[in-house]
Coordinates of C-alpha atoms in Angstrom, one line a residue:
M1 CA 6.1 -26.1 37.4
G2 CA 3.4 -25.6 40.0
R3 CA -0.2 -26.1 39.4
A4 CA -1.0 -22.4 39.3
A5 CA 1.8 -21.6 36.9
R6 CA 0.7 -24.5 34.7
A7 CA -2.8 -23.3 34.6
V8 CA -1.8 -19.7 33.7
A9 CA 0.5 -21.0 30.9
R10 CA -2.3 -23.3 29.6
A11 CA -4.8 -20.4 29.6
L12 CA -2.4 -18.1 27.8
R13 CA -1.6 -20.7 25.2
E14 CA -5.2 -21.5 24.5
T15 CA -6.1 -17.8 24.3
L16 CA -3.3 -17.2 21.7
L17 CA -4.3 -20.3 19.7
T18 CA -8.0 -19.2 19.8
I19 CA -7.1 -15.7 18.5
A20 CA -5.0 -17.2 15.7
A21 CA -7.8 -19.6 14.8
L22 CA -10.4 -16.8 14.7
G23 CA -8.1 -14.7 12.5
G24 CA -7.5 -17.6 10.2
A25 CA -11.2 -18.3 10.0
A26 CA -11.9 -14.7 9.1
C27 CA -9.3 -14.8 6.4
I28 CA -10.9 -18.0 5.0
V29 CA -14.3 -16.2 4.9
L30 CA -12.7 -13.3 3.0
V31 CA -11.2 -15.7 0.5
I32 CA -14.6 -17.4 0.0
L33 CA -16.2 -13.9 -0.5
A34 CA -13.5 -13.0 -3.0
F35 CA -14.0 -16.1 -5.1
A36 CA -17.7 -16.7 -4.7
G37 CA -19.1 -13.2 -4.3
G38 CA -16.7 -11.1 -6.4
Y39 CA -15.5 -9.1 -3.4
S40 CA -12.0 -7.6 -3.2
L41 CA -10.1 -4.8 -1.5
V42 CA -8.9 -1.6 -3.0
M43 CA -6.3 0.8 -1.4
F44 CA -6.6 4.5 -2.2
K45 CA -3.3 6.1 -2.8
T46 CA -4.5 9.6 -3.6
G47 CA -7.2 12.0 -2.2
S48 CA -9.1 12.3 -5.5
M49 CA -12.2 10.9 -3.8
S50 CA -11.9 13.1 -0.6
P51 CA -13.7 13.7 1.6
T52 CA -15.8 10.7 0.8
I53 CA -12.8 8.3 0.7
P54 CA -9.6 10.1 1.9
A55 CA -6.1 9.0 0.8
G56 CA -4.9 6.0 2.7
S57 CA -8.3 4.3 2.9
V58 CA -9.1 0.7 2.1
A59 CA -12.4 0.0 0.4
L60 CA -14.4 -3.2 0.0
V61 CA -15.6 -3.5 -3.7
R62 CA -17.9 -5.9 -5.4
E63 CA -17.7 -6.8 -9.1
I64 CA -20.9 -6.1 -11.1
P65 CA -21.8 -6.2 -14.8
A66 CA -21.8 -2.9 -16.7
G67 CA -25.5 -3.0 -17.0
E68 CA -25.9 -2.5 -13.3
V69 CA -23.7 0.6 -13.1
S70 CA -25.7 3.8 -12.2
V71 CA -24.8 7.5 -12.1
G72 CA -23.5 8.3 -8.6
D73 CA -21.9 4.9 -8.0
V74 CA -18.3 5.0 -6.8
L75 CA -16.7 2.6 -9.3
T76 CA -13.3 1.0 -9.7
V77 CA -12.4 0.6 -13.4
D78 CA -9.3 -1.4 -14.6
R79 CA -7.0 0.3 -17.0
P80 CA -4.6 -1.8 -19.3
G81 CA -1.0 -1.1 -18.4
S82 CA -1.8 1.2 -15.5
L83 CA -3.4 1.0 -12.0
P84 CA -7.2 0.9 -11.6
V85 CA -9.0 4.2 -11.1
T86 CA -11.8 4.6 -8.5
H87 CA -14.1 7.7 -9.1
R88 CA -17.8 8.6 -9.1
V89 CA -19.8 7.8 -12.2
T90 CA -21.2 10.9 -13.8
S91 CA -22.9 9.4 -16.9
V92 CA -23.7 6.0 -18.4
A93 CA -24.3 5.4 -22.1
A94 CA -24.8 2.4 -24.3
G95 CA -21.6 0.7 -25.5
P96 CA -20.5 -1.0 -28.7
S97 CA -22.2 -4.3 -27.5
A98 CA -25.2 -5.1 -25.4
A99 CA -22.9 -6.1 -22.5
E100 CA -20.8 -2.9 -22.6
R101 CA -21.3 0.6 -21.3
V102 CA -19.5 3.9 -21.9
I103 CA -19.1 5.8 -18.7
T104 CA -17.6 9.0 -17.6
M105 CA -16.2 9.5 -14.0
R106 CA -14.9 12.3 -11.8
G107 CA -13.2 12.2 -8.4
D108 CA -15.1 14.1 -5.7
A109 CA -12.1 16.3 -5.1
N110 CA -11.5 17.0 -8.8
D111 CA -12.9 20.1 -10.6
V112 CA -13.2 18.3 -14.0
E113 CA -14.1 14.8 -15.2
D114 CA -11.5 12.2 -16.1
P115 CA -9.9 13.0 -19.5
L116 CA -11.4 10.1 -21.4
P117 CA -14.5 8.0 -21.0
Y118 CA -14.3 4.3 -20.1
T119 CA -15.8 1.4 -22.1
I120 CA -16.4 -1.4 -19.7
E121 CA -18.1 -4.8 -19.5
R122 CA -17.7 -5.1 -15.7
G123 CA -16.7 -2.8 -12.9
R124 CA -16.2 -2.9 -9.1
V125 CA -18.6 -0.8 -7.1
V126 CA -17.5 0.4 -3.6
V127 CA -19.5 -1.1 -0.8
G128 CA -17.8 0.6 2.1
S129 CA -14.4 2.0 3.1
V130 CA -12.2 2.3 6.2
P131 CA -10.0 5.4 6.5
H132 CA -6.2 5.1 7.2
L133 CA -6.3 1.2 7.0
A134 CA -3.9 1.3 4.1
H135 CA -1.2 2.7 6.3
V136 CA -1.6 -0.3 8.6
I137 CA -1.2 -2.6 5.6
V138 CA 1.9 -0.6 4.6
W139 CA 3.3 -1.1 8.2
F140 CA 3.0 -4.8 7.8
G141 CA 5.3 -4.5 4.8
S142 CA 8.2 -3.6 7.0
P143 CA 10.9 -6.4 7.0
W144 CA 11.1 -6.1 10.7
V145 CA 7.3 -6.6 11.1
L146 CA 7.2 -9.5 8.6
G147 CA 10.2 -11.1 10.4
G148 CA 8.5 -10.6 13.8
I149 CA 5.3 -12.2 12.6
T150 CA 7.2 -15.2 11.2
V151 CA 9.2 -15.7 14.4
G152 CA 6.2 -15.2 16.6
A153 CA 4.2 -17.7 14.6
A154 CA 7.0 -20.2 14.8
L155 CA 7.3 -19.8 18.5
L156 CA 3.5 -20.1 19.0
V157 CA 3.3 -23.3 17.0
T158 CA 6.4 -24.7 18.8
W159 CA 4.8 -23.9 22.2
A160 CA 1.5 -25.4 21.2
F161 CA 3.0 -28.7 20.1
W162 CA 5.8 -29.0 22.6
P163 CA 5.7 -32.3 24.5
R164 CA 4.6 -32.0 28.1
D165 CA 4.6 -34.3 31.1
P166 CA 1.0 -35.2 31.9
A167 CA -0.4 -33.7 35.1
P168 CA -1.9 -36.6 37.1
A169 CA -4.4 -34.4 39.0
E170 CA -5.8 -32.9 35.8
P171 CA -8.1 -34.7 33.3
R172 CA -6.8 -35.3 29.9
R173 CA -8.2 -33.3 27.0
P174 CA -8.2 -35.5 23.9
K175 CA -9.4 -32.8 21.6
R176 CA -6.5 -30.4 22.4
G177 CA -4.3 -31.8 19.7
R178 CA -6.9 -31.2 17.1
R179 CA -7.4 -27.6 18.4
R180 CA -3.6 -27.1 18.1
A181 CA -3.5 -28.5 14.6
A182 CA -6.4 -26.3 13.6
A183 CA -4.8 -23.2 15.1
A184 CA -1.5 -24.0 13.4
G185 CA -3.3 -24.2 10.0
A186 CA -5.2 -21.0 10.8
I187 CA -1.9 -19.2 11.5
A188 CA -0.6 -20.3 8.1
V189 CA -3.7 -19.0 6.4
L190 CA -3.5 -15.7 8.4
I191 CA 0.1 -15.1 7.4
G192 CA -0.4 -16.3 3.9
I193 CA -3.2 -13.8 3.3
L194 CA -1.6 -10.9 5.0
L195 CA 1.7 -11.2 3.1
P196 CA 0.5 -10.5 -0.4
W197 CA -1.2 -7.4 0.9
A198 CA 2.0 -6.1 2.5
P199 CA 3.7 -3.6 0.2
G200 CA 7.1 -2.1 1.1
R201 CA 7.1 1.0 3.2
A202 CA 8.5 4.2 1.8
A203 CA 11.1 6.1 3.8
P204 CA 9.6 8.9 5.9
A205 CA 9.9 12.3 4.4
T206 CA 11.5 15.1 6.4
A207 CA 11.7 18.8 5.6
V208 CA 14.9 20.1 4.1
E209 CA 16.1 23.7 3.6
P210 CA 15.5 25.4 0.2
D211 CA 18.5 25.0 -2.1
S212 CA 18.7 28.8 -2.6
T213 CA 18.1 31.9 -0.5
R214 CA 17.5 34.3 -3.4
D215 CA 14.4 36.4 -3.1
A216 CA 13.0 36.0 -6.6
L217 CA 12.5 32.2 -6.5
T218 CA 12.9 29.5 -3.8
L219 CA 12.1 25.8 -4.1
H220 CA 11.5 23.5 -1.1
S221 CA 11.3 19.7 -1.2
D222 CA 10.3 17.4 1.7
L223 CA 12.3 14.4 0.6
P224 CA 15.7 14.0 2.2
E225 CA 18.5 14.5 -0.3
G226 CA 20.3 11.5 -1.8
G227 CA 17.6 8.8 -1.1
P228 CA 17.0 6.0 -1.6
H229 CA 13.3 6.3 -1.4
P230 CA 11.6 2.9 -2.1
L231 CA 8.7 2.8 -4.4
D232 CA 5.6 0.5 -4.3
A233 CA 3.0 -0.3 -7.0
E234 CA 0.0 0.3 -4.7
L235 CA 0.7 3.0 -2.2
P236 CA 2.5 6.1 -3.4
L237 CA 5.5 7.9 -2.2
H238 CA 4.3 11.5 -1.7
W239 CA 6.7 14.2 -2.7
H240 CA 5.7 17.7 -1.7
L241 CA 7.2 20.8 -3.3
H242 CA 6.8 24.4 -2.5
A243 CA 7.9 27.0 -5.1
D244 CA 7.8 30.7 -3.9
A245 CA 7.9 33.3 -6.7
T246 CA 6.1 36.0 -4.8
A247 CA 9.1 38.3 -5.2
A248 CA 9.2 37.8 -9.0
P249 CA 7.9 40.8 -11.0
S250 CA 4.4 40.8 -12.4
G251 CA 3.9 39.8 -16.0
G252 CA 6.4 36.9 -15.8
E253 CA 5.8 33.2 -15.4
L254 CA 6.7 30.5 -13.0
T255 CA 7.3 27.1 -14.7
L256 CA 7.9 23.7 -13.1
T257 CA 9.1 20.7 -15.1
I258 CA 10.0 17.1 -14.2
E259 CA 12.5 14.8 -15.8
G260 CA 13.6 11.2 -15.2
R261 CA 16.8 9.3 -15.8
G262 CA 17.4 5.6 -15.1
D263 CA 16.1 2.1 -15.9
P264 CA 12.7 2.1 -17.8
L265 CA 11.9 -1.3 -16.2
V266 CA 10.9 0.6 -13.0
G267 CA 8.1 2.4 -14.9
V268 CA 7.5 5.1 -12.4
A269 CA 4.1 6.9 -12.7
A270 CA 3.6 10.4 -11.3
E271 CA 0.3 12.0 -10.4
V272 CA 0.7 15.7 -9.8
R273 CA -1.8 17.9 -7.8
S274 CA -1.6 21.5 -6.8
C275 CA -3.1 23.2 -3.8
D276 CA -3.9 26.8 -3.0
D277 CA -2.4 26.3 0.5
P278 CA 0.4 24.1 1.8
W279 CA -0.4 20.4 2.0
S280 CA -1.1 19.3 5.5
A281 CA -1.0 15.6 6.5
G282 CA -1.4 14.5 2.9
E283 CA -4.6 16.6 2.4
C284 CA -5.2 19.9 0.6
P285 CA -7.0 22.5 2.8
S286 CA -8.5 24.3 -0.3
G287 CA -8.2 24.5 -4.0
E288 CA -6.9 21.1 -5.0
R289 CA -6.4 20.6 -8.7
L290 CA -5.2 17.7 -10.8
L291 CA -2.3 18.8 -13.0
R292 CA -1.1 15.4 -14.3
S293 CA -2.7 11.9 -14.2
A294 CA -0.8 8.9 -13.0
V295 CA 1.1 8.1 -16.2
P296 CA 4.7 6.8 -16.5
I297 CA 7.5 9.3 -16.6
A298 CA 9.9 9.1 -19.5
V299 CA 13.5 8.4 -18.4
D300 CA 15.3 9.9 -21.3
G301 CA 16.1 13.1 -19.5
A302 CA 13.5 15.2 -21.5
P303 CA 11.6 17.7 -19.3
S304 CA 7.9 17.4 -19.0
E305 CA 6.0 20.5 -17.9
L306 CA 4.0 20.3 -14.7
L307 CA 2.9 23.9 -14.2
R308 CA 3.0 27.3 -15.9
T309 CA 1.4 30.2 -14.1
P310 CA 1.8 34.0 -14.0
T311 CA 4.0 35.6 -11.3
P312 CA 4.0 36.7 -8.5
V313 CA 2.7 33.4 -7.1
R314 CA 3.3 30.5 -4.7
A315 CA 2.8 26.9 -5.9
H316 CA 2.2 23.9 -3.6
L317 CA 2.5 20.6 -5.4
R318 CA 2.1 17.0 -4.3
I319 CA 3.7 14.4 -6.6
A320 CA 2.4 10.8 -6.0
L321 CA 5.0 8.3 -7.2
T322 CA 4.3 4.7 -7.8
A323 CA 6.1 1.8 -9.5
R324 CA 4.8 -0.1 -12.4
P325 CA 2.4 -2.8 -11.2
D326 CA 4.6 -5.7 -12.5
A327 CA 7.9 -4.2 -11.5
E328 CA 10.0 -6.7 -9.6
A329 CA 10.6 -5.9 -5.9
G330 CA 14.1 -6.0 -4.6
G331 CA 15.7 -5.7 -8.1
D332 CA 18.6 -3.4 -9.1
E333 CA 16.4 -1.2 -11.3
Q334 CA 16.0 2.4 -10.2
I335 CA 15.6 5.9 -11.5
E336 CA 16.1 9.4 -10.3
L337 CA 13.6 12.3 -10.8
T338 CA 14.5 16.0 -11.0
V339 CA 12.0 19.0 -10.7
R340 CA 13.2 22.3 -12.1
A341 CA 11.6 25.7 -11.3
S342 CA 12.2 28.9 -13.3
A343 CA 11.0 32.4 -12.7
A344 CA 12.4 35.9 -13.3
G345 CA 15.5 34.5 -15.0
E346 CA 16.3 32.4 -12.0
H347 CA 16.4 28.6 -11.9
R348 CA 16.1 26.1 -9.0
E349 CA 16.1 22.3 -9.0
T350 CA 15.6 19.5 -6.6
G351 CA 15.6 15.7 -6.9
T352 CA 14.4 12.5 -5.4
G353 CA 17.7 10.6 -5.3
E354 CA 17.5 6.9 -6.0
L355 CA 14.0 5.3 -6.4
P356 CA 14.3 1.5 -6.2
V357 CA 11.3 -0.8 -6.2
T358 CA 10.4 -2.4 -2.9
G359 CA 7.8 -4.9 -1.6
S360 CA 7.4 -8.3 -0.1
G361 CA 8.1 -10.1 -3.4
P362 CA 7.5 -13.8 -4.1
A363 CA 9.9 -14.8 -1.3
G364 CA 7.5 -13.3 1.2
L365 CA 4.9 -15.9 0.4
A366 CA 7.2 -18.6 1.7
L367 CA 7.2 -17.2 5.2
A368 CA 3.9 -18.6 6.2
P369 CA 4.7 -22.3 5.6
A370 CA 8.2 -21.7 6.9
A371 CA 6.9 -20.5 10.2
I372 CA 4.7 -23.5 10.6
L373 CA 7.4 -26.0 9.6
I374 CA 9.9 -24.5 11.9
G375 CA 7.5 -24.8 14.8
L376 CA 6.4 -28.3 14.0
G377 CA 10.0 -29.4 13.4
A378 CA 11.2 -28.1 16.7
A379 CA 8.3 -29.7 18.6
L380 CA 8.9 -33.1 16.8
V381 CA 12.5 -33.1 17.6
A382 CA 11.7 -32.4 21.3
H383 CA 9.1 -35.1 21.3
R384 CA 11.5 -37.7 19.9
R385 CA 14.2 -36.8 22.3
R386 CA 11.8 -37.1 25.3
G387 CA 10.6 -40.4 24.0
R388 CA 14.1 -41.8 23.8
R389 CA 15.0 -40.5 27.3
R390 CA 11.9 -42.2 28.7
E391 CA 12.9 -45.5 27.0
G392 CA 16.4 -45.2 28.5
E393 CA 15.0 -44.7 32.0
R394 CA 12.9 -48.0 31.8

């Protein structure tokens, strides 16, 4: 290799190692803030806080005692057996003990307050948020992306530690080995912190034709028929439905129900919202209303009513589906959901198909050390072979 090519390769290698080291250092700082300052990240799966915090945002939150909570704060409150809720505080009252407070909250996009007050000792106040960052985190959950990161990290570590013939015209850099070792550790930290935040990515939804062409009632679903549509515990699978009963006679009713069948271990929760106009890019142009909070759906086949409204009418629903927080990723458990619409004596139905749980799972955490060990192992083997070859030439 010529001197110019050697210099370019060295500059590229040092640049990549520096970027990896900076990324690892940033992750270390975030870990310190999380443990020492009570900071953490919250991903927003719905638009209940729009337009302040739209769906798909990631917020930085800080844990505070209940005594510091004030009206107007955007607060994250933990709920036993369910996902946390992040809404704006509308009232604060004394609790059963000196350390507790009873608060009420409401999402900025909601017309009414949350159904029940919350009794808390601590909460997490939102410090700031970044729109659409949650979608990037979901992208990192793709098996192809995780595999690419692992292979890339292994190649970078291998390249950094690969034995090289000394260049006689160039001065030695005794600290380079330390820099490579530090960068390798930083890569491990960077991957190790990214992986737990990498939920599985739901299959993209595409429009399908209505399952009936009768005039009195039609029902559209944007989920491809048959599935599977993977579920995650953090970011929801959005299922948009459009029921058109404008041709139904006045004085009647349009009803929409949902039912589930399958394994209760999945524990699918469904938050249902309606909109006066069709949903666009996950947002409601006007008239968004919460019809059902994010509570688990029974899987006994019994229907649960979502909407009942006089005809003629159009209904635009968004159902946000999430798995139970402790559901095991990659397991065999799954359920199927069916929505049924009725108006003017006509009935339509559409379903999700299979809904398995997805995610990085515990095995994903092993990718970070595996990438480093693969790279170091390859470099060590090459170093030993080169040493033996040199001994044979003497």
